[in-house]
PDB file of C-alpha atoms and ligand atoms in Angstrom:
ATOM      1  CA  UNK A   1      34.924 105.271 -52.089  1.00 96.00           C
ATOM      2  CA  UNK A   2      32.932 106.815 -49.291  1.00 98.00           C
ATOM      3  CA  UNK A   3      29.143 106.868 -49.391  1.00 98.00           C
ATOM      4  CA  UNK A   4      27.267 109.481 -47.398  1.00 98.00           C
ATOM      5  CA  UNK A   5      23.570 108.870 -46.948  1.00 98.00           C
ATOM      6  CA  UNK A   6      21.330 111.924 -46.882  1.00 98.00           C
ATOM      7  CA  UNK A   7      17.650 111.985 -45.956  1.00 98.00           C
ATOM      8  CA  UNK A   8      16.433 113.970 -48.926  1.00 98.00           C
ATOM      9  CA  UNK A   9      17.484 116.510 -51.563  1.00 98.00           C
ATOM     10  CA  UNK A  10      17.988 119.361 -49.077  1.00 98.00           C
ATOM     11  CA  UNK A  11      20.057 117.189 -46.779  1.00 98.00           C
ATOM     12  CA  UNK A  12      22.140 115.963 -49.748  1.00 98.00           C
ATOM     13  CA  UNK A  13      22.711 119.565 -50.843  1.00 98.00           C
ATOM     14  CA  UNK A  14      23.726 120.658 -47.352  1.00 98.00           C
ATOM     15  CA  UNK A  15      26.127 117.755 -46.861  1.00 98.00           C
ATOM     16  CA  UNK A  16      27.766 118.344 -50.251  1.00 98.00           C
ATOM     17  CA  UNK A  17      28.011 122.085 -49.538  1.00 98.00           C
ATOM     18  CA  UNK A  18      29.715 121.290 -46.210  1.00 98.00           C
ATOM     19  CA  UNK A  19      32.383 119.301 -48.067  1.00 98.00           C
ATOM     20  CA  UNK A  20      32.959 122.108 -50.595  1.00 98.00           C
ATOM     21  CA  UNK A  21      32.986 124.709 -47.807  1.00 98.00           C
ATOM     22  CA  UNK A  22      35.592 122.665 -45.924  1.00 98.00           C
ATOM     23  CA  UNK A  23      37.738 122.629 -49.065  1.00 98.00           C
ATOM     24  CA  UNK A  24      37.498 126.415 -49.437  1.00 98.00           C
ATOM     25  CA  UNK A  25      38.270 126.969 -45.751  1.00 98.00           C
ATOM     26  CA  UNK A  26      41.224 124.549 -45.731  1.00 98.00           C
ATOM     27  CA  UNK A  27      42.691 125.911 -48.964  1.00 98.00           C
ATOM     28  CA  UNK A  28      41.274 129.364 -49.816  1.00 98.00           C
ATOM     29  CA  UNK A  29      43.110 129.415 -53.168  1.00 98.00           C
ATOM     30  CA  UNK A  30      41.762 126.013 -54.214  1.00 98.00           C
ATOM     31  CA  UNK A  31      40.622 124.981 -57.677  1.00 98.00           C
ATOM     32  CA  UNK A  32      36.993 123.859 -57.738  1.00 98.00           C
ATOM     33  CA  UNK A  33      35.775 121.762 -60.650  1.00 98.00           C
ATOM     34  CA  UNK A  34      32.079 122.510 -61.049  1.00 98.00           C
ATOM     35  CA  UNK A  35      29.073 120.897 -62.703  1.00 98.00           C
ATOM     36  CA  UNK A  36      25.760 122.080 -64.089  1.00 96.00           C
ATOM     37  CA  UNK A  37      22.459 120.175 -64.194  1.00 93.00           C
ATOM     38  CA  UNK A  38      19.599 120.016 -61.736  1.00 94.00           C
ATOM     39  CA  UNK A  39      21.297 118.050 -58.952  1.00 97.00           C
ATOM     40  CA  UNK A  40      23.894 120.598 -57.743  1.00 98.00           C
ATOM     41  CA  UNK A  41      21.533 123.604 -57.746  1.00 98.00           C
ATOM     42  CA  UNK A  42      20.685 123.116 -54.041  1.00 98.00           C
ATOM     43  CA  UNK A  43      24.375 122.751 -53.195  1.00 98.00           C
ATOM     44  CA  UNK A  44      25.154 126.086 -54.867  1.00 98.00           C
ATOM     45  CA  UNK A  45      22.192 127.698 -53.102  1.00 98.00           C
ATOM     46  CA  UNK A  46      23.549 126.557 -49.743  1.00 98.00           C
ATOM     47  CA  UNK A  47      27.033 127.878 -50.539  1.00 98.00           C
ATOM     48  CA  UNK A  48      25.536 131.261 -51.488  1.00 98.00           C
ATOM     49  CA  UNK A  49      23.609 131.318 -48.212  1.00 98.00           C
ATOM     50  CA  UNK A  50      26.770 130.695 -46.186  1.00 98.00           C
ATOM     51  CA  UNK A  51      28.610 133.315 -48.245  1.00 98.00           C
ATOM     52  CA  UNK A  52      25.830 135.830 -47.441  1.00 98.00           C
ATOM     53  CA  UNK A  53      26.233 135.004 -43.760  1.00 98.00           C
ATOM     54  CA  UNK A  54      29.947 135.784 -43.970  1.00 98.00           C
ATOM     55  CA  UNK A  55      30.942 132.134 -43.498  1.00 97.00           C
ATOM     56  CA  UNK A  56      32.716 131.668 -46.818  1.00 98.00           C
ATOM     57  CA  UNK A  57      35.124 133.650 -48.945  1.00 98.00           C
ATOM     58  CA  UNK A  58      35.597 132.788 -52.625  1.00 98.00           C
ATOM     59  CA  UNK A  59      37.986 135.642 -53.420  1.00 98.00           C
ATOM     60  CA  UNK A  60      40.974 133.343 -54.002  1.00 98.00           C
ATOM     61  CA  UNK A  61      39.081 130.411 -55.543  1.00 98.00           C
ATOM     62  CA  UNK A  62      39.609 129.366 -59.157  1.00 98.00           C
ATOM     63  CA  UNK A  63      36.864 127.436 -60.943  1.00 98.00           C
ATOM     64  CA  UNK A  64      36.961 125.132 -63.936  1.00 98.00           C
ATOM     65  CA  UNK A  65      33.683 123.784 -65.243  1.00 98.00           C
ATOM     66  CA  UNK A  66      33.181 120.337 -66.686  1.00 98.00           C
ATOM     67  CA  UNK A  67      31.568 121.214 -69.969  1.00 97.00           C
ATOM     68  CA  UNK A  68      29.916 123.699 -72.318  1.00 97.00           C
ATOM     69  CA  UNK A  69      27.775 123.498 -75.463  1.00 96.00           C
ATOM     70  CA  UNK A  70      29.712 124.056 -78.673  1.00 96.00           C
ATOM     71  CA  UNK A  71      28.335 126.920 -80.732  1.00 94.00           C
ATOM     72  CA  UNK A  72      26.398 128.648 -77.950  1.00 93.00           C
ATOM     73  CA  UNK A  73      27.440 132.180 -76.955  1.00 93.00           C
ATOM     74  CA  UNK A  74      28.078 132.734 -73.252  1.00 94.00           C
ATOM     75  CA  UNK A  75      25.141 135.145 -73.022  1.00 93.00           C
ATOM     76  CA  UNK A  76      22.632 132.515 -74.150  1.00 93.00           C
ATOM     77  CA  UNK A  77      20.452 131.672 -71.120  1.00 93.00           C
ATOM     78  CA  UNK A  78      21.046 127.943 -71.672  1.00 93.00           C
ATOM     79  CA  UNK A  79      24.834 128.163 -71.860  1.00 96.00           C
ATOM     80  CA  UNK A  80      26.586 126.585 -68.898  1.00 96.00           C
ATOM     81  CA  UNK A  81      28.382 129.908 -68.442  1.00 98.00           C
ATOM     82  CA  UNK A  82      24.950 131.521 -67.822  1.00 97.00           C
ATOM     83  CA  UNK A  83      23.846 128.641 -65.594  1.00 97.00           C
ATOM     84  CA  UNK A  84      26.905 128.988 -63.376  1.00 98.00           C
ATOM     85  CA  UNK A  85      26.542 132.756 -63.086  1.00 98.00           C
ATOM     86  CA  UNK A  86      22.836 132.496 -62.293  1.00 98.00           C
ATOM     87  CA  UNK A  87      23.301 129.794 -59.661  1.00 98.00           C
ATOM     88  CA  UNK A  88      26.630 130.694 -58.059  1.00 98.00           C
ATOM     89  CA  UNK A  89      29.117 133.149 -59.546  1.00 98.00           C
ATOM     90  CA  UNK A  90      26.820 136.211 -59.570  1.00 98.00           C
ATOM     91  CA  UNK A  91      26.160 135.751 -55.853  1.00 98.00           C
ATOM     92  CA  UNK A  92      29.649 135.226 -54.387  1.00 98.00           C
ATOM     93  CA  UNK A  93      32.952 137.106 -54.493  1.00 98.00           C
ATOM     94  CA  UNK A  94      34.797 134.831 -56.927  1.00 98.00           C
ATOM     95  CA  UNK A  95      37.184 136.791 -59.168  1.00 98.00           C
ATOM     96  CA  UNK A  96      35.641 136.838 -62.692  1.00 98.00           C
ATOM     97  CA  UNK A  97      39.160 136.331 -64.099  1.00 98.00           C
ATOM     98  CA  UNK A  98      39.419 133.056 -62.161  1.00 98.00           C
ATOM     99  CA  UNK A  99      36.275 131.541 -63.737  1.00 98.00           C
ATOM    100  CA  UNK A 100      36.982 129.025 -66.485  1.00 98.00           C
ATOM    101  CA  UNK A 101      34.661 127.137 -68.814  1.00 98.00           C
ATOM    102  CA  UNK A 102      35.285 125.713 -72.269  1.00 98.00           C
ATOM    103  CA  UNK A 103      34.607 128.450 -74.828  1.00 97.00           C
ATOM    104  CA  UNK A 104      31.591 127.261 -76.811  1.00 96.00           C
ATOM    105  CA  UNK A 105      32.087 129.978 -79.419  1.00 96.00           C
ATOM    106  CA  UNK A 106      35.499 128.666 -80.452  1.00 97.00           C
ATOM    107  CA  UNK A 107      34.482 126.421 -83.335  1.00 96.00           C
ATOM    108  CA  UNK A 108      38.020 125.077 -83.716  1.00 97.00           C
ATOM    109  CA  UNK A 109      37.450 122.021 -81.530  1.00 97.00           C
ATOM    110  CA  UNK A 110      41.043 120.806 -81.435  1.00 97.00           C
ATOM    111  CA  UNK A 111      42.345 124.247 -80.465  1.00 98.00           C
ATOM    112  CA  UNK A 112      39.674 124.798 -77.821  1.00 98.00           C
ATOM    113  CA  UNK A 113      40.161 121.387 -76.194  1.00 98.00           C
ATOM    114  CA  UNK A 114      43.939 121.887 -76.098  1.00 98.00           C
ATOM    115  CA  UNK A 115      43.455 125.390 -74.647  1.00 98.00           C
ATOM    116  CA  UNK A 116      41.160 124.092 -71.908  1.00 98.00           C
ATOM    117  CA  UNK A 117      43.508 121.257 -70.938  1.00 97.00           C
ATOM    118  CA  UNK A 118      46.275 123.856 -70.721  1.00 98.00           C
ATOM    119  CA  UNK A 119      44.088 126.056 -68.456  1.00 98.00           C
ATOM    120  CA  UNK A 120      43.539 123.117 -66.092  1.00 98.00           C
ATOM    121  CA  UNK A 121      47.257 122.324 -66.129  1.00 97.00           C
ATOM    122  CA  UNK A 122      48.221 125.970 -65.539  1.00 98.00           C
ATOM    123  CA  UNK A 123      45.986 126.332 -62.474  1.00 98.00           C
ATOM    124  CA  UNK A 124      47.625 123.235 -60.993  1.00 97.00           C
ATOM    125  CA  UNK A 125      44.841 120.705 -61.527  1.00 97.00           C
ATOM    126  CA  UNK A 126      41.544 120.370 -59.702  1.00 98.00           C
ATOM    127  CA  UNK A 127      41.413 120.128 -55.908  1.00 98.00           C
ATOM    128  CA  UNK A 128      37.754 119.136 -55.692  1.00 98.00           C
ATOM    129  CA  UNK A 129      35.600 118.079 -58.633  1.00 98.00           C
ATOM    130  CA  UNK A 130      31.834 118.204 -58.162  1.00 98.00           C
ATOM    131  CA  UNK A 131      29.862 115.823 -60.390  1.00 98.00           C
ATOM    132  CA  UNK A 132      26.323 114.745 -61.138  1.00 97.00           C
ATOM    133  CA  UNK A 133      25.532 111.486 -62.920  1.00 97.00           C
ATOM    134  CA  UNK A 134      23.370 110.839 -65.966  1.00 93.00           C
ATOM    135  CA  UNK A 135      20.845 107.984 -66.129  1.00 92.00           C
ATOM    136  CA  UNK A 136      23.225 106.102 -68.430  1.00 92.00           C
ATOM    137  CA  UNK A 137      26.195 106.694 -66.122  1.00 96.00           C
ATOM    138  CA  UNK A 138      27.621 109.678 -67.989  1.00 94.00           C
ATOM    139  CA  UNK A 139      29.830 112.151 -66.144  1.00 96.00           C
ATOM    140  CA  UNK A 140      30.367 115.524 -67.796  1.00 95.00           C
ATOM    141  CA  UNK A 141      29.437 114.694 -71.380  1.00 93.00           C
ATOM    142  CA  UNK A 142      31.423 111.450 -71.260  1.00 94.00           C
ATOM    143  CA  UNK A 143      28.786 109.097 -72.613  1.00 91.00           C
ATOM    144  CA  UNK A 144      28.899 105.274 -72.594  1.00 92.00           C
ATOM    145  CA  UNK A 145      31.365 104.048 -75.207  1.00 92.00           C
ATOM    146  CA  UNK A 146      33.945 101.352 -75.805  1.00 92.00           C
ATOM    147  CA  UNK A 147      36.876 103.353 -74.388  1.00 91.00           C
ATOM    148  CA  UNK A 148      37.381 106.049 -71.763  1.00 89.00           C
ATOM    149  CA  UNK A 149      38.070 109.471 -73.278  1.00 84.00           C
ATOM    150  CA  UNK A 150      41.101 111.113 -71.759  1.00 90.00           C
ATOM    151  CA  UNK A 151      41.467 114.887 -71.993  1.00 95.00           C
ATOM    152  CA  UNK A 152      38.991 117.598 -73.025  1.00 97.00           C
ATOM    153  CA  UNK A 153      37.232 116.621 -76.230  1.00 97.00           C
ATOM    154  CA  UNK A 154      34.286 117.486 -78.430  1.00 97.00           C
ATOM    155  CA  UNK A 155      31.272 115.154 -78.305  1.00 95.00           C
ATOM    156  CA  UNK A 156      28.230 114.710 -80.502  1.00 94.00           C
ATOM    157  CA  UNK A 157      25.128 114.920 -78.360  1.00 89.00           C
ATOM    158  CA  UNK A 158      22.889 111.878 -78.553  1.00 86.00           C
ATOM    159  CA  UNK A 159      19.591 112.351 -80.441  1.00 89.00           C
ATOM    160  CA  UNK A 160      17.702 111.712 -77.144  1.00 81.00           C
ATOM    161  CA  UNK A 161      19.661 114.516 -75.442  1.00 80.00           C
ATOM    162  CA  UNK A 162      18.961 116.930 -78.298  1.00 87.00           C
ATOM    163  CA  UNK A 163      15.275 116.010 -78.232  1.00 87.00           C
ATOM    164  CA  UNK A 164      15.104 116.378 -74.437  1.00 77.00           C
ATOM    165  CA  UNK A 165      16.834 119.769 -74.566  1.00 80.00           C
ATOM    166  CA  UNK A 166      14.625 121.338 -77.196  1.00 86.00           C
ATOM    167  CA  UNK A 167      12.235 122.577 -74.501  1.00 85.00           C
ATOM    168  CA  UNK A 168      14.931 125.092 -73.540  1.00 83.00           C
ATOM    169  CA  UNK A 169      15.242 126.306 -77.156  1.00 88.00           C
ATOM    170  CA  UNK A 170      11.690 127.383 -78.024  1.00 89.00           C
ATOM    171  CA  UNK A 171      10.838 123.754 -78.759  1.00 90.00           C
ATOM    172  CA  UNK A 172      12.921 124.034 -81.932  1.00 91.00           C
ATOM    173  CA  UNK A 173      15.320 121.150 -82.421  1.00 91.00           C
ATOM    174  CA  UNK A 174      17.332 123.179 -84.965  1.00 90.00           C
ATOM    175  CA  UNK A 175      18.312 125.652 -82.241  1.00 89.00           C
ATOM    176  CA  UNK A 176      19.638 122.985 -79.872  1.00 90.00           C
ATOM    177  CA  UNK A 177      23.444 122.657 -79.935  1.00 93.00           C
ATOM    178  CA  UNK A 178      24.489 119.335 -81.448  1.00 94.00           C
ATOM    179  CA  UNK A 179      27.906 119.141 -79.817  1.00 96.00           C
ATOM    180  CA  UNK A 180      29.618 119.991 -76.562  1.00 96.00           C
ATOM    181  CA  UNK A 181      33.112 120.318 -75.173  1.00 97.00           C
ATOM    182  CA  UNK A 182      33.741 118.236 -72.075  1.00 97.00           C
ATOM    183  CA  UNK A 183      36.562 117.461 -69.691  1.00 97.00           C
ATOM    184  CA  UNK A 184      37.684 113.897 -70.263  1.00 96.00           C
ATOM    185  CA  UNK A 185      37.692 111.019 -67.839  1.00 95.00           C
ATOM    186  CA  UNK A 186      41.423 111.320 -67.139  1.00 95.00           C
ATOM    187  CA  UNK A 187      41.070 114.966 -66.120  1.00 95.00           C
ATOM    188  CA  UNK A 188      38.175 114.083 -63.824  1.00 97.00           C
ATOM    189  CA  UNK A 189      40.155 111.215 -62.293  1.00 97.00           C
ATOM    190  CA  UNK A 190      43.153 113.482 -61.739  1.00 97.00           C
ATOM    191  CA  UNK A 191      41.127 115.726 -59.434  1.00 98.00           C
ATOM    192  CA  UNK A 192      42.484 115.315 -55.923  1.00 98.00           C
ATOM    193  CA  UNK A 193      38.988 114.826 -54.536  1.00 98.00           C
ATOM    194  CA  UNK A 194      35.800 113.895 -56.399  1.00 98.00           C
ATOM    195  CA  UNK A 195      32.383 114.625 -54.924  1.00 98.00           C
ATOM    196  CA  UNK A 196      29.272 113.305 -56.632  1.00 98.00           C
ATOM    197  CA  UNK A 197      25.746 114.378 -55.743  1.00 98.00           C
ATOM    198  CA  UNK A 198      22.803 112.198 -56.704  1.00 98.00           C
ATOM    199  CA  UNK A 199      19.144 112.165 -55.773  1.00 98.00           C
ATOM    200  CA  UNK A 200      15.896 110.482 -56.691  1.00 98.00           C
ATOM    201  CA  UNK A 201      14.610 106.977 -57.365  1.00 98.00           C
ATOM    202  CA  UNK A 202      15.305 107.293 -61.094  1.00 96.00           C
ATOM    203  CA  UNK A 203      19.061 107.280 -60.400  1.00 97.00           C
ATOM    204  CA  UNK A 204      19.058 104.275 -58.002  1.00 98.00           C
ATOM    205  CA  UNK A 205      19.724 101.667 -60.704  1.00 98.00           C
ATOM    206  CA  UNK A 206      22.633 103.555 -62.291  1.00 98.00           C
ATOM    207  CA  UNK A 207      24.185 104.229 -58.871  1.00 98.00           C
ATOM    208  CA  UNK A 208      24.200 100.490 -58.180  1.00 98.00           C
ATOM    209  CA  UNK A 209      25.567  99.665 -61.623  1.00 98.00           C
ATOM    210  CA  UNK A 210      28.268 102.351 -61.477  1.00 98.00           C
ATOM    211  CA  UNK A 211      29.641 101.700 -58.031  1.00 98.00           C
ATOM    212  CA  UNK A 212      28.859  98.032 -57.388  1.00 98.00           C
ATOM    213  CA  UNK A 213      29.312  96.677 -60.918  1.00 98.00           C
ATOM    214  CA  UNK A 214      32.344  96.225 -63.156  1.00 98.00           C
ATOM    215  CA  UNK A 215      34.515  99.208 -64.126  1.00 97.00           C
ATOM    216  CA  UNK A 216      33.762  99.716 -67.804  1.00 97.00           C
ATOM    217  CA  UNK A 217      33.586 102.603 -70.298  1.00 96.00           C
ATOM    218  CA  UNK A 218      30.032 101.427 -70.975  1.00 97.00           C
ATOM    219  CA  UNK A 219      29.245 102.956 -67.565  1.00 97.00           C
ATOM    220  CA  UNK A 220      31.574 105.984 -67.490  1.00 96.00           C
ATOM    221  CA  UNK A 221      31.006 106.789 -63.794  1.00 98.00           C
ATOM    222  CA  UNK A 222      32.231 103.297 -62.837  1.00 98.00           C
ATOM    223  CA  UNK A 223      35.821 104.526 -63.277  1.00 97.00           C
ATOM    224  CA  UNK A 224      35.353 106.543 -60.075  1.00 98.00           C
ATOM    225  CA  UNK A 225      35.649 103.259 -58.141  1.00 98.00           C
ATOM    226  CA  UNK A 226      39.372 103.568 -58.882  1.00 97.00           C
ATOM    227  CA  UNK A 227      39.672 107.089 -57.448  1.00 98.00           C
ATOM    228  CA  UNK A 228      41.489 107.259 -54.102  1.00 98.00           C
ATOM    229  CA  UNK A 229      39.253 110.005 -52.685  1.00 98.00           C
ATOM    230  CA  UNK A 230      35.778 109.655 -54.129  1.00 98.00           C
ATOM    231  CA  UNK A 231      32.777 110.713 -52.039  1.00 98.00           C
ATOM    232  CA  UNK A 232      29.232 109.962 -53.099  1.00 98.00           C
ATOM    233  CA  UNK A 233      26.504 111.957 -51.376  1.00 98.00           C
ATOM    234  CA  UNK A 234      23.094 110.586 -52.207  1.00 98.00           C
ATOM    235  CA  UNK A 235      19.594 110.840 -50.859  1.00 98.00           C
ATOM    236  CA  UNK A 236      17.728 107.779 -49.578  1.00 98.00           C
ATOM    237  CA  UNK A 237      15.990 107.124 -52.884  1.00 98.00           C
ATOM    238  CA  UNK A 238      19.135 107.258 -55.013  1.00 98.00           C
ATOM    239  CA  UNK A 239      20.951 104.940 -52.590  1.00 98.00           C
ATOM    240  CA  UNK A 240      17.982 102.622 -52.080  1.00 98.00           C
ATOM    241  CA  UNK A 241      19.480  99.713 -54.072  1.00 98.00           C
ATOM    242  CA  UNK A 242      22.897  99.657 -52.450  1.00 95.00           C
TER     243      UNK A 242
HETATM  244  C1  LIG B   1      26.754 118.758 -65.863  1.00 55.95           C
HETATM  245  C2  LIG B   1      27.066 117.503 -66.502  1.00 55.95           C
HETATM  246  C3  LIG B   1      26.168 116.302 -66.523  1.00 55.95           C
HETATM  247  C4  LIG B   1      25.169 116.193 -65.375  1.00 55.95           C
HETATM  248  C5  LIG B   1      24.273 114.966 -65.543  1.00 55.95           C
HETATM  249  C6  LIG B   1      23.208 114.880 -64.466  1.00 55.95           C
HETATM  250  O1  LIG B   1      27.811 119.706 -66.053  1.00 55.95           O
HETATM  251  O2  LIG B   1      28.104 117.455 -67.042  1.00 55.95           O
HETATM  252  O3  LIG B   1      26.968 115.142 -66.569  1.00 55.95           O
HETATM  253  O4  LIG B   1      25.855 116.134 -64.168  1.00 55.95           O
HETATM  254  O5  LIG B   1      23.671 114.987 -66.795  1.00 55.95           O
HETATM  255  O6  LIG B   1      22.322 115.942 -64.632  1.00 55.95           O
HETATM  256  P1  LIG B   1      21.167 116.255 -63.572  1.00 55.95           P
HETATM  257  O7  LIG B   1      21.850 116.738 -62.339  1.00 55.95           O
HETATM  258  O8  LIG B   1      20.359 117.344 -64.222  1.00 55.95           O
HETATM  259  O9  LIG B   1      20.424 114.973 -63.356  1.00 55.95           O
END
């Protein structure tokens, strides 16, 4: 595990973008595993800026995203498909045919999870997986539990998550998706490189617990301690307890 200390959010974003840019330069036809959420937005913004300056070329890149809400059409503004297009894909020259996310509209969970695992296998696995971390140590939608989930699977969102998300769905809890498809822990661990971005005081405790505590499925991110090439880029606040 390598820990890179950044001054603040912008510095964290720039450092993480440098690592992703290096991956794309070293292997132009690489497979990038991508994440949504607030933390990586600055990283994507930086990548777009370098693309605009002619520094980066995504034409041969394949992407596989971590997760997607089950039951939400791609076009919905809160789908992760929309998030990724808004923040990255619409602004760079990635081939639309090389963009992969779980299909939230396939309500046959077993079939969709098997399809997505097959997509990841077919593209040759993930070269670099970008991750954020939840306050409870979740990665993707792998929530604390008594065992690590392996491949892509369907999860029930926790009532707190549904409640927190209702602000994006006209404040109506009935419109919030209740399930999601997520890559499993094994798939994440099989990525050849894992890059986590984390910022803010509110994440300091979980960073300490995840990377300086025991490896346990009760803290899903703790499994990354076992990864041979795991890089954590955090700002001062997030790393303040380690
Ligand atoms: C995103 C994802 C989540 C987030 C995590 C942190 O695809 O799977 O695990 O990385 O919830 O979210 P933020 O960055 O919003 O704090």
